[in-house]
Coordinates of C-alpha atoms in Angstrom, one line a residue:
Chain J
X18 CA -19.5 87.2 19.7
X19 CA -21.4 86.0 17.5
X20 CA -18.6 84.1 15.0
X21 CA -18.9 85.9 11.2
X22 CA -20.2 82.8 10.1
X23 CA -23.2 84.0 11.1
X24 CA -24.2 86.6 9.2
X25 CA -26.1 86.3 6.2
X26 CA -24.6 86.7 4.1
X27 CA -23.4 83.0 3.5
X28 CA -26.0 82.4 2.0
X29 CA -25.1 78.4 1.2
X30 CA -24.6 78.2 4.9
X31 CA -28.9 78.6 4.8
X32 CA -28.8 81.0 7.1
X33 CA -28.4 79.4 10.3
X34 CA -25.8 80.2 12.6
X35 CA -23.2 78.0 12.6
X36 CA -22.1 76.6 16.0
X37 CA -18.3 76.7 17.0
X38 CA -16.9 74.3 14.8
X39 CA -14.6 71.6 16.5
X40 CA -12.3 71.0 13.5
X41 CA -9.8 73.6 14.4
X42 CA -9.2 71.3 17.5
X43 CA -8.5 68.6 14.9
X44 CA -5.1 70.8 13.8
X45 CA -4.0 68.6 17.6
X46 CA -2.3 71.7 19.0
X47 CA -0.9 70.4 22.7
X48 CA -2.8 71.3 24.9
X49 CA 0.2 73.9 26.4
X50 CA 0.0 75.8 23.6
X51 CA -4.3 76.0 23.9
X52 CA -3.0 76.8 28.0
X53 CA -0.7 79.5 26.8
X54 CA -3.1 81.4 24.1
X55 CA -4.6 84.9 25.5
X56 CA -7.7 84.7 25.3
X57 CA -8.4 88.0 25.1
X58 CA -12.3 89.4 24.4
X59 CA -11.9 92.7 23.0
X60 CA -14.4 92.3 19.9
X61 CA -13.0 93.1 16.7
X62 CA -11.7 95.6 15.6
X63 CA -11.3 96.6 12.1
X64 CA -7.6 96.2 10.5
X65 CA -6.9 97.9 7.3
X66 CA -3.9 96.1 5.7
X67 CA -1.9 97.0 2.4
X68 CA -4.0 95.8 0.0
X69 CA -7.1 93.8 -0.2
X70 CA -6.3 91.5 3.0
X71 CA -8.6 92.7 5.2
X72 CA -10.8 89.6 6.3
X73 CA -12.9 89.1 9.2
X74 CA -10.4 87.5 11.8
X75 CA -9.6 89.9 14.5
X76 CA -8.4 88.3 17.2
X77 CA -6.9 84.2 17.6
X78 CA -9.7 83.0 19.8
X79 CA -12.7 83.6 17.3
X80 CA -11.0 82.3 14.5
X81 CA -9.9 79.5 16.2
X82 CA -13.6 78.4 17.6
X83 CA -15.4 79.3 14.9
X84 CA -13.7 79.5 11.9
X85 CA -13.7 76.6 9.4
X86 CA -10.3 75.1 7.6
X87 CA -10.1 75.6 4.3
X88 CA -6.6 74.8 3.4
X89 CA -3.2 74.2 5.0
X90 CA 0.0 74.8 4.0
X91 CA 3.9 73.1 4.8
X92 CA 6.9 74.7 4.1
X93 CA 9.6 71.9 3.9
X94 CA 12.8 72.0 5.0
X95 CA 15.7 73.5 3.2
X96 CA 18.3 71.0 3.0
X97 CA 20.9 72.7 0.7
X98 CA 23.5 73.8 3.8
X99 CA 23.1 70.4 5.5
X100 CA 20.5 68.7 7.8
X101 CA 20.4 71.8 9.9
X102 CA 17.4 73.1 10.7
X103 CA 16.4 75.9 8.2
X104 CA 13.2 76.1 6.6
X105 CA 12.6 76.9 2.7
X106 CA 11.9 80.5 2.5
X107 CA 9.5 80.0 -1.1
X108 CA 7.0 82.0 -1.0
X109 CA 3.6 79.4 -1.4
X110 CA 1.3 80.6 -4.2
X111 CA -1.3 79.4 -1.8
X112 CA -1.2 82.2 0.2
X113 CA -0.3 85.0 -2.6
X114 CA -3.7 86.6 -1.9
X115 CA -4.1 86.1 1.8
X116 CA 0.0 87.7 2.8
X117 CA 2.5 89.8 1.7
X118 CA 5.5 88.0 0.4
X119 CA 7.9 90.4 2.9
X120 CA 6.1 89.8 5.8
X121 CA 6.3 85.9 5.3
X122 CA 10.4 85.9 4.9
X123 CA 10.8 87.6 7.1
X124 CA 8.7 85.1 9.7
X125 CA 10.8 81.9 8.5
X126 CA 14.2 83.7 8.3
X127 CA 14.0 84.6 11.6
X128 CA 12.7 81.1 12.6
X129 CA 15.8 79.8 10.2
X130 CA 17.9 82.3 12.5
X131 CA 16.8 80.7 16.3
X132 CA 17.0 77.3 14.5
X133 CA 21.0 78.6 14.1
X134 CA 21.4 80.0 16.8
X135 CA 19.9 76.6 19.0
X136 CA 22.3 74.3 17.1
X137 CA 25.4 76.2 16.5
X138 CA 28.5 73.9 17.5
X139 CA 31.0 77.0 19.5
X140 CA 31.8 77.4 23.0
X141 CA 29.0 77.6 24.7
X142 CA 27.8 74.1 23.6
X143 CA 31.3 72.8 24.3
X144 CA 31.1 73.6 27.5
X145 CA 27.6 72.6 28.0
X146 CA 28.8 69.3 26.5
X147 CA 31.5 68.7 28.9
X148 CA 29.8 69.8 32.0
X149 CA 27.2 67.3 30.9
X150 CA 29.7 64.9 30.4
X151 CA 31.3 65.8 33.6
X152 CA 27.9 64.8 35.7
X153 CA 27.0 61.8 33.0
X154 CA 24.9 64.0 32.4
X155 CA 22.4 64.0 35.3
X156 CA 22.6 67.5 34.9
X157 CA 20.2 67.8 32.7
X158 CA 17.4 66.8 34.9
X159 CA 18.3 69.9 36.8
X160 CA 19.6 72.6 33.6
X161 CA 17.5 73.0 30.7
X162 CA 19.7 72.4 28.1
X163 CA 20.3 75.5 25.1
X164 CA 17.9 74.1 23.1
X165 CA 15.2 73.9 25.1
X166 CA 15.7 77.6 25.7
X167 CA 15.7 78.7 22.3
X168 CA 12.5 76.1 21.1
X169 CA 11.0 78.1 23.7
X170 CA 11.5 81.6 22.4
X171 CA 10.6 80.4 19.0
X172 CA 7.1 79.0 20.5
X173 CA 6.9 82.5 21.3
X174 CA 7.8 83.9 18.8
X175 CA 5.3 81.5 16.5
X176 CA 2.4 82.7 19.5
X177 CA 3.6 87.0 18.7
X178 CA 3.4 86.2 14.8
X179 CA -0.3 84.5 14.9
X180 CA -1.4 87.5 17.0
X181 CA 0.1 90.1 15.3
X182 CA 0.3 89.3 11.3
X183 CA -1.4 85.2 10.8
X184 CA -4.3 85.6 12.3
X185 CA -5.5 89.1 11.2
X186 CA -5.4 87.9 7.7
X187 CA -6.9 84.0 8.8
X188 CA -3.6 82.5 8.8
X189 CA -1.9 80.3 11.7
X190 CA 1.1 79.0 11.9
X191 CA 2.1 75.7 13.4
X192 CA 5.4 75.7 15.6
X193 CA 7.5 73.2 13.8
X194 CA 8.9 71.3 16.6
X195 CA 4.7 69.6 17.0
X196 CA 6.0 68.4 12.9
X197 CA 8.7 66.5 14.3
X198 CA 10.8 69.8 12.7
X199 CA 9.8 68.8 9.5
X200 CA 7.2 71.0 8.2
X201 CA 6.2 75.1 9.1
X202 CA 2.3 74.2 8.8
X203 CA 0.2 77.0 7.7
X204 CA -3.9 76.8 8.2
X205 CA -5.5 78.6 5.7
X206 CA -8.7 79.3 7.5
X207 CA -11.8 79.8 5.1
X208 CA -12.7 83.4 4.3
X209 CA -16.1 84.9 4.2
X210 CA -16.1 88.0 2.5
X211 CA -19.0 87.4 -0.2
X212 CA -22.3 85.5 0.1
X213 CA -20.8 83.9 -3.4
X214 CA -19.3 80.5 -3.7
X215 CA -16.1 82.1 -5.6
X216 CA -13.0 80.8 -4.3
X217 CA -11.8 82.9 -1.7
X218 CA -8.9 84.4 -3.6
X219 CA -11.2 86.1 -6.2
X220 CA -13.0 86.6 -3.4
X221 CA -10.3 89.0 -1.8
X222 CA -9.4 90.5 -5.3
X223 CA -12.7 91.7 -5.6
X224 CA -12.2 94.3 -3.9
X225 CA -12.3 96.7 -1.1
X226 CA -15.8 97.3 -1.3
X227 CA -16.7 94.1 -0.1
X228 CA -14.1 93.5 2.7
X229 CA -15.3 97.5 3.9
X230 CA -19.0 96.5 4.3
X231 CA -18.1 93.3 5.6
X232 CA -15.9 94.8 8.2
X233 CA -19.0 97.0 8.9
X234 CA -20.9 94.4 9.5
X235 CA -17.9 92.4 11.7
X236 CA -18.2 94.9 14.1
X237 CA -19.7 96.0 17.2
Chain U
X28 CA -25.5 61.9 21.1
X29 CA -23.2 61.8 24.7
X30 CA -19.9 60.2 24.6
X31 CA -18.3 58.4 27.8
X32 CA -16.6 60.4 29.9
X33 CA -13.2 59.3 29.9
X34 CA -11.7 60.7 33.8
X35 CA -8.4 59.3 32.9
X36 CA -5.9 62.0 31.9
X37 CA -4.8 59.5 27.9
X38 CA -0.9 60.8 27.4
X39 CA 0.3 60.9 24.1
X40 CA 2.9 57.9 24.4
X41 CA -0.2 55.7 24.9
X42 CA -1.4 56.2 21.2
X43 CA 1.8 56.7 19.2
X44 CA 2.5 54.5 16.3
X45 CA 5.5 52.3 16.4
X46 CA 6.3 49.2 17.5
X47 CA 8.2 51.3 21.3
X48 CA 7.4 50.4 24.8
X49 CA 7.3 53.0 27.5
X50 CA 7.4 53.3 31.1
X51 CA 7.4 55.5 33.9
X52 CA 4.2 57.2 32.1
X53 CA 6.1 57.9 29.1
X54 CA 9.2 59.2 29.9
X55 CA 11.6 55.9 29.2
X56 CA 11.3 54.9 25.6
X57 CA 12.8 51.5 24.7
X58 CA 12.4 48.7 22.2
X59 CA 9.7 45.8 22.0
X60 CA 12.6 43.1 22.4
X61 CA 14.6 43.6 25.4
X62 CA 15.8 40.0 26.3
X63 CA 19.2 41.2 24.9
X64 CA 19.6 44.5 26.7
X65 CA 18.5 42.4 30.9
X66 CA 21.5 39.7 29.3
X67 CA 23.9 43.2 29.2
X68 CA 22.2 44.8 32.5
X69 CA 23.7 41.2 33.8
X70 CA 26.9 40.8 32.7
X71 CA 27.7 44.0 33.3
X72 CA 26.7 44.3 37.2
X73 CA 27.4 40.8 37.9
X74 CA 31.3 41.1 36.8
X75 CA 31.8 44.6 38.7
X76 CA 30.0 42.8 41.7
X77 CA 32.2 40.1 41.5
X78 CA 35.7 42.7 41.1
X79 CA 34.4 44.0 44.1
X80 CA 33.8 41.0 46.3
X81 CA 36.8 39.5 45.6
X82 CA 39.3 41.7 43.9
X83 CA 39.0 45.3 45.6
X84 CA 39.8 43.4 49.0
X85 CA 42.7 42.7 48.8
X86 CA 43.8 45.1 46.3
X87 CA 42.9 48.0 48.6
X88 CA 45.0 46.7 51.4
X89 CA 48.0 45.4 48.9
X90 CA 48.3 48.0 45.9
X91 CA 45.9 51.2 47.1
X92 CA 42.4 52.8 47.8
X93 CA 41.8 54.4 45.1
X94 CA 41.7 51.2 43.0
X95 CA 38.4 50.7 44.1
X96 CA 37.0 54.0 44.4
X97 CA 37.9 54.8 40.5
X98 CA 36.3 51.1 39.5
X99 CA 33.0 52.5 41.8
X100 CA 33.5 56.2 39.2
X101 CA 34.0 54.0 36.0
X102 CA 31.2 51.4 36.8
X103 CA 28.8 54.2 37.8
X104 CA 29.1 56.0 34.6
X105 CA 28.9 52.9 32.2
X106 CA 25.5 52.5 34.0
X107 CA 24.3 56.1 33.5
X108 CA 25.6 55.9 29.8
X109 CA 23.1 52.5 29.3
X110 CA 20.5 53.6 30.7
X111 CA 20.6 57.0 28.8
X112 CA 21.2 55.3 25.7
X113 CA 18.6 52.3 26.0
X114 CA 16.3 54.7 27.6
X115 CA 15.9 58.1 25.6
X116 CA 14.2 58.7 22.4
X117 CA 16.8 58.5 19.5
X118 CA 15.6 60.9 17.1
X119 CA 11.9 59.6 16.2
X120 CA 10.4 61.8 13.6
X121 CA 6.7 61.8 14.2
X122 CA 4.4 60.3 11.5
X123 CA 2.4 63.0 8.9
X124 CA -0.9 63.9 9.8
X125 CA -3.5 63.2 7.2
X126 CA -3.3 67.1 5.8
X127 CA 0.6 66.5 5.4
X128 CA 0.8 63.3 4.2
X129 CA -2.1 63.9 1.3
X130 CA -0.3 67.2 0.9
X131 CA 2.9 65.0 0.0
X132 CA 0.7 62.8 -2.6
X133 CA -0.3 65.8 -4.3
X134 CA 3.3 66.9 -4.8
X135 CA 4.0 63.9 -6.1
X136 CA 1.4 63.0 -8.2
X137 CA 1.8 66.9 -10.2
X138 CA 5.6 65.2 -10.4
X139 CA 5.6 62.3 -12.1
X140 CA 2.1 63.9 -14.2
X141 CA 0.2 61.2 -16.4
X142 CA 2.0 57.4 -15.7
X143 CA 0.8 55.4 -18.6
X144 CA -2.0 52.7 -17.8
X145 CA -0.3 49.4 -16.4
X146 CA 2.9 51.2 -16.2
X147 CA 4.3 51.0 -12.2
X148 CA 4.5 54.9 -11.1
X149 CA 8.3 56.2 -11.0
X150 CA 9.6 55.7 -7.2
X151 CA 9.5 58.2 -4.5
X152 CA 12.2 60.3 -4.1
X153 CA 13.3 63.8 -4.1
X154 CA 17.4 65.3 -4.9
X155 CA 18.5 67.8 -2.8
X156 CA 22.1 69.8 -3.1
X157 CA 23.6 69.2 -0.1
X158 CA 27.6 71.0 -0.4
X159 CA 28.1 69.5 -4.3
X160 CA 26.4 66.6 -4.1
X161 CA 23.2 65.3 -4.8
X162 CA 21.7 63.4 -2.0
X163 CA 18.4 61.5 -2.6
X164 CA 15.7 61.8 0.1
X165 CA 13.3 58.5 0.0
X166 CA 10.0 58.4 1.1
X167 CA 8.7 56.3 4.1
X168 CA 5.3 54.4 3.3
X169 CA 5.2 54.2 6.7
X170 CA 5.5 57.4 8.3
X171 CA 4.3 58.8 4.8
X172 CA 6.7 61.3 5.0
X173 CA 9.8 61.4 2.4
X174 CA 12.8 61.0 5.3
X175 CA 15.4 63.6 5.7
X176 CA 19.0 63.3 4.9
X177 CA 20.6 60.2 6.7
X178 CA 17.4 59.4 8.6
X179 CA 16.0 55.4 7.8
X180 CA 13.2 53.8 9.0
X181 CA 13.9 50.9 11.7
X182 CA 11.5 48.0 11.0
X183 CA 12.5 46.6 14.7
X184 CA 10.6 49.8 16.4
X185 CA 9.0 50.4 13.4
X186 CA 9.8 54.4 13.4
X187 CA 11.4 56.8 11.0
X188 CA 14.6 57.9 13.3
X189 CA 17.0 60.8 12.6
X190 CA 20.5 60.2 11.5
X191 CA 19.7 56.7 12.4
X192 CA 23.0 54.8 12.7
X193 CA 22.3 51.2 13.8
X194 CA 19.4 48.8 15.8
X195 CA 21.7 47.6 19.3
X196 CA 19.7 44.8 21.2
X197 CA 22.4 45.3 23.5
X198 CA 21.1 48.2 24.6
X199 CA 17.3 47.7 23.7
X200 CA 17.0 50.8 21.6
X201 CA 17.9 52.3 18.3
X202 CA 20.8 54.5 18.2
X203 CA 20.1 57.6 16.2
X204 CA 20.7 61.3 16.7
X205 CA 19.7 61.5 20.4
X206 CA 21.7 59.0 22.0
X207 CA 24.4 58.2 19.2
X208 CA 26.9 60.6 22.2
X209 CA 25.9 58.6 24.8
X210 CA 26.1 55.1 22.9
X211 CA 29.9 55.8 21.7
X212 CA 30.6 56.5 25.8
X213 CA 29.3 53.6 26.5
X214 CA 31.2 51.4 24.4
X215 CA 33.9 53.7 25.2
X216 CA 33.5 53.7 28.6
X217 CA 32.7 49.4 29.0
X218 CA 35.9 49.4 27.2
X219 CA 37.6 50.9 29.7
X220 CA 36.2 48.9 32.6
X221 CA 36.5 45.6 31.1
X222 CA 40.3 46.7 30.6
X223 CA 40.4 48.0 34.0
X224 CA 39.3 45.0 35.2
X225 CA 41.0 42.2 33.5
X226 CA 44.3 43.9 34.5
X227 CA 43.5 44.0 37.6
X228 CA 42.5 40.8 38.1
X229 CA 45.3 39.3 36.1
X230 CA 47.5 41.5 39.1
X231 CA 45.4 40.4 41.2
X232 CA 46.2 36.7 40.3
X233 CA 49.6 37.2 40.2
X234 CA 50.4 38.5 43.5
X235 CA 48.6 36.0 45.4
X236 CA 50.1 33.0 43.4
X237 CA 53.8 34.9 44.2
X238 CA 52.0 34.2 47.8
X239 CA 50.6 31.0 47.8
X240 CA 50.6 29.2 44.0
X241 CA 48.9 29.4 40.8
X242 CA 46.6 26.9 41.7
X243 CA 45.9 28.2 45.3
X244 CA 45.6 31.4 44.1
X245 CA 42.6 30.3 41.7
X246 CA 40.6 28.3 44.8
X247 CA 40.7 31.3 46.9
X248 CA 39.9 34.0 44.3
X249 CA 37.4 31.6 41.8
X250 CA 35.5 34.4 40.6
X251 CA 38.2 35.9 39.3
X252 CA 38.1 32.9 37.0
X253 CA 34.5 34.4 35.8
X254 CA 35.4 37.7 35.6
X255 CA 38.8 36.5 33.2
X256 CA 36.1 35.0 31.0
X257 CA 33.9 38.0 31.0
X258 CA 36.0 40.0 30.0
X259 CA 38.0 38.5 27.9
X260 CA 35.0 37.9 25.4
X261 CA 33.7 41.4 26.1
X262 CA 37.2 42.7 25.2
X263 CA 37.6 41.8 22.0
X264 CA 34.1 43.1 20.9
X265 CA 33.6 46.2 23.1
X266 CA 37.2 47.3 21.7
X267 CA 36.5 46.6 18.5
X268 CA 32.8 48.3 18.9
X269 CA 34.8 51.4 19.8
X270 CA 37.6 51.4 17.6
X271 CA 34.5 51.3 14.5
X272 CA 32.9 54.2 16.1
X273 CA 35.8 55.9 16.5
X274 CA 36.8 56.1 13.2
X275 CA 33.0 56.7 12.1
X276 CA 33.0 59.5 14.0
X277 CA 36.1 61.3 12.5
X278 CA 34.8 60.4 9.4
X279 CA 31.4 62.0 10.6
X280 CA 29.3 58.5 9.2
X281 CA 26.6 56.9 10.4
X282 CA 27.1 52.9 10.3
X283 CA 23.9 53.0 8.6
X284 CA 25.6 54.8 5.7
X285 CA 28.9 52.9 6.1
X286 CA 26.8 49.6 5.5
X287 CA 25.7 50.4 2.5
X288 CA 28.3 52.1 1.3
X289 CA 26.9 55.3 0.6
X290 CA 30.1 57.3 0.6
X291 CA 32.1 54.6 -0.1
X292 CA 34.5 57.1 -3.1
X293 CA 32.6 55.1 -5.7
X294 CA 31.5 57.2 -8.8
X295 CA 33.4 60.3 -7.5
X296 CA 30.5 60.7 -4.3
X297 CA 31.8 62.1 -1.0
X298 CA 30.1 62.4 2.3
X299 CA 28.7 65.7 2.3
X300 CA 27.8 65.9 5.9
X301 CA 32.4 65.7 6.7
X302 CA 33.8 68.8 7.5
X303 CA 36.8 67.4 6.3
X304 CA 38.4 67.8 9.6
X305 CA 39.1 65.1 12.3
X306 CA 39.1 67.8 15.0
X307 CA 35.6 69.4 14.0
X308 CA 34.0 66.0 13.2
X309 CA 34.6 64.5 16.3
X310 CA 33.6 67.9 17.8
X311 CA 30.7 68.3 15.9
X312 CA 29.2 64.6 17.0
X313 CA 30.5 65.0 20.8
X314 CA 30.2 68.2 21.8
X315 CA 27.3 69.3 19.4
X316 CA 24.1 70.6 20.6
X317 CA 22.0 68.3 23.0
X318 CA 19.2 67.4 20.6
X319 CA 15.3 67.9 22.8
X320 CA 12.8 64.9 21.5
X321 CA 10.5 65.9 19.2
X322 CA 7.9 63.1 20.2
X323 CA 5.7 64.7 22.5
X324 CA 5.5 62.0 24.8
X325 CA 4.2 63.1 27.9
X326 CA 1.5 65.8 26.1
X327 CA -2.4 65.0 27.1
X328 CA -4.1 63.7 24.4
X329 CA -6.7 66.2 23.7
X330 CA -10.2 64.3 23.7
X331 CA -11.6 65.5 20.2
X332 CA -13.8 63.5 18.8
X333 CA -13.5 64.7 14.8
X334 CA -14.1 61.4 12.9
X335 CA -11.5 61.1 10.1
X336 CA -13.9 60.8 7.8
X337 CA -12.4 61.8 4.7
X338 CA -15.2 63.1 2.7
X339 CA -16.0 60.2 0.5
X340 CA -19.8 60.8 0.9
X341 CA -19.1 64.1 -1.2
X342 CA -19.5 63.8 -4.6
X343 CA -16.5 65.2 -6.4
X344 CA -18.1 67.8 -9.5
X345 CA -15.6 66.8 -12.2
X346 CA -14.9 63.1 -11.5
X347 CA -16.9 60.8 -13.2
X348 CA -13.8 58.2 -12.5
X349 CA -15.4 54.9 -10.4
X350 CA -12.4 55.2 -8.5
X351 CA -13.0 54.3 -4.5
X352 CA -11.5 57.5 -3.0
X353 CA -10.2 57.5 0.2
X354 CA -8.9 60.8 0.4
X355 CA -9.5 64.0 -0.9
X356 CA -6.4 66.2 -2.0
X357 CA -7.3 69.2 -0.3
X358 CA -9.8 70.6 2.4
X359 CA -10.1 67.8 4.8
X360 CA -12.5 69.8 6.0
X361 CA -14.0 66.9 8.3
X362 CA -18.0 67.6 9.8
X363 CA -18.7 66.0 12.6
X364 CA -21.7 66.1 15.2
X365 CA -22.0 70.0 15.3
X366 CA -22.0 71.0 12.1
X367 CA -26.0 71.0 11.0
X368 CA -27.6 68.9 8.1
X369 CA -27.4 72.4 6.4
X370 CA -24.3 73.2 6.2
X371 CA -23.1 69.7 4.5
X372 CA -23.2 70.7 1.3
X373 CA -21.5 74.2 1.5
X374 CA -18.8 71.6 2.5
X375 CA -19.0 70.6 -1.1
X376 CA -19.0 74.0 -2.1
X377 CA -16.0 74.6 -0.5
X378 CA -14.2 71.7 -1.4
X379 CA -14.7 73.2 -5.1
X380 CA -13.1 76.5 -3.9
X381 CA -10.0 74.8 -1.8
X382 CA -9.5 72.8 -5.0
X383 CA -9.1 75.5 -7.7
X384 CA -7.1 76.9 -4.9
X385 CA -4.4 73.7 -6.1
X386 CA -1.7 74.2 -8.3
X387 CA -3.7 70.8 -9.9
X388 CA -4.8 72.1 -13.0
X389 CA -5.6 67.9 -14.6
X390 CA -8.5 66.2 -13.1
X391 CA -6.0 63.9 -11.1
X392 CA -6.5 66.1 -8.8
X393 CA -9.5 64.0 -7.8
X394 CA -7.9 61.2 -8.4
X395 CA -5.9 60.6 -5.8
X396 CA -4.9 57.1 -5.2
X397 CA -5.2 55.9 -1.3
X398 CA -2.2 56.9 0.4
X399 CA -0.7 53.6 -0.1
X400 CA 2.1 51.3 -0.9
X401 CA 4.4 50.9 -4.2
X402 CA 1.8 47.6 -5.3
X403 CA -1.0 49.5 -4.8
X404 CA -0.3 52.1 -6.7
X405 CA 0.0 50.4 -10.0
X406 CA -3.6 48.8 -9.2
X407 CA -4.9 52.3 -8.8
X408 CA -3.2 53.5 -12.1
X409 CA -4.6 50.6 -13.8
X410 CA -8.0 51.3 -12.0
X411 CA -8.1 55.0 -13.1
X412 CA -7.2 53.7 -16.8
X413 CA -10.0 51.5 -16.3
X414 CA -12.3 54.4 -15.3
X415 CA -11.7 56.0 -18.4

């Protein structure tokens, strides 16, 4: 599974194939996240997403271990409704060329709804609180709190979104809990669809021809 | 190059910044100064031990056996709440990683625009509207984040704590979002325990005095004198504290906000977090969700050896300033030992690629001052001016 970076189109690399870089691991993902990552060796498959969004990153493993990190975008918290955990749905301009606004909005809205569910003060949380208090909170050594259950659901959702939506576009979502639920970190990986040193935004916009030709070369 | 293989697993708590001490391989988290906490433990355990030794045998026989039973239950609850408050993570916010910190710096630079030479840059504040109230979020220079509303930086523990109430030396930890209810239950149950012991001490002495006179009664149970002394002084402080926190809970305020007078009503400033209903406020704090810790203490450290070589070696093509750049605004492409030498120039080009992606249109993109405190910001801005 030779990485895309080894293709001779990228003249700046001097034609040498760059061995897998350690820099993606500098994203400091915790070990448990790496364990849960699917290491799929299906080879590459071409995705025809609308517009010129097709990039060469077709699975998470390949992207993480062979792609170069270009940029990181941070989605901040939305405090307009109080201190509850909510993220802003404003679409960051850096992702304008990489993905559709609707998909991004859907991801953030789903995450917000998960957090709202976790932090809901209602019947179930009263019951949980009273039961726990009656046992001097020792019961939490055995049982999982509702918040922890929802956090697990969230990490499963983020994993799924990364595989289906973000990795094919050369992006990677980081679970907000790893950043103290302060930000959603989106890592933007370099897009090598042309040999020029032009910005990747114009590279994507340069037409489907370059991406389809690169897709041909990228396929095994 | 070969690295020394570290066979011991390094857990994340060992590398956490901040002045906390950790025990039990990261399961227990406390402040550094624990002396007063040991005093608290000693007072509670000591007084209860005296109670069980002197009062309980007499009262169980002469009054009712349920008295010691209830005392045991109360004592265990107090200890559980104390240990839970002291040992848990109060809601520490992890510090920003370098990329996030530089992203925030960039946003601040963009918001401030060009600061005239020699002038102090404006304070780093973000305004947020919560429930029709403008709340100012301050920037924490230590943690390099804009603090969420109600968070504050504890200088003793050197951490930003979410919904920071206060740092309690008696408990040996900060009191914040995650352990506030345990702290409240601790003070409440300790008040009850103190009142209970005090009451039954009096009852005991009275009952003995009826039999053998007051002075003889005191001679028979010397421990009671000690207990009464401790309970008397504890009563005033702990019961007062419980009352104060009950008041704060009913208004949904923190001690920090109360001391600063944030919502005191001046300038028609009202507490935006209050539900304006005492029951709702109390239920939110006491029966709300139990927040898990976002500080990963027991995770295993990645043994990655990517150095934090921020691209100081990469010349920036548009900048001709002589300001030493310790950070790059974006694209923290970190060259490591795997990057072949011929690929290193490509980092410069990709730096250009990514800087063109940013919102910064001015050349100040390459003149970001080092991530530092406000004092050095002034120096940096003066140096910037000197470089022109």
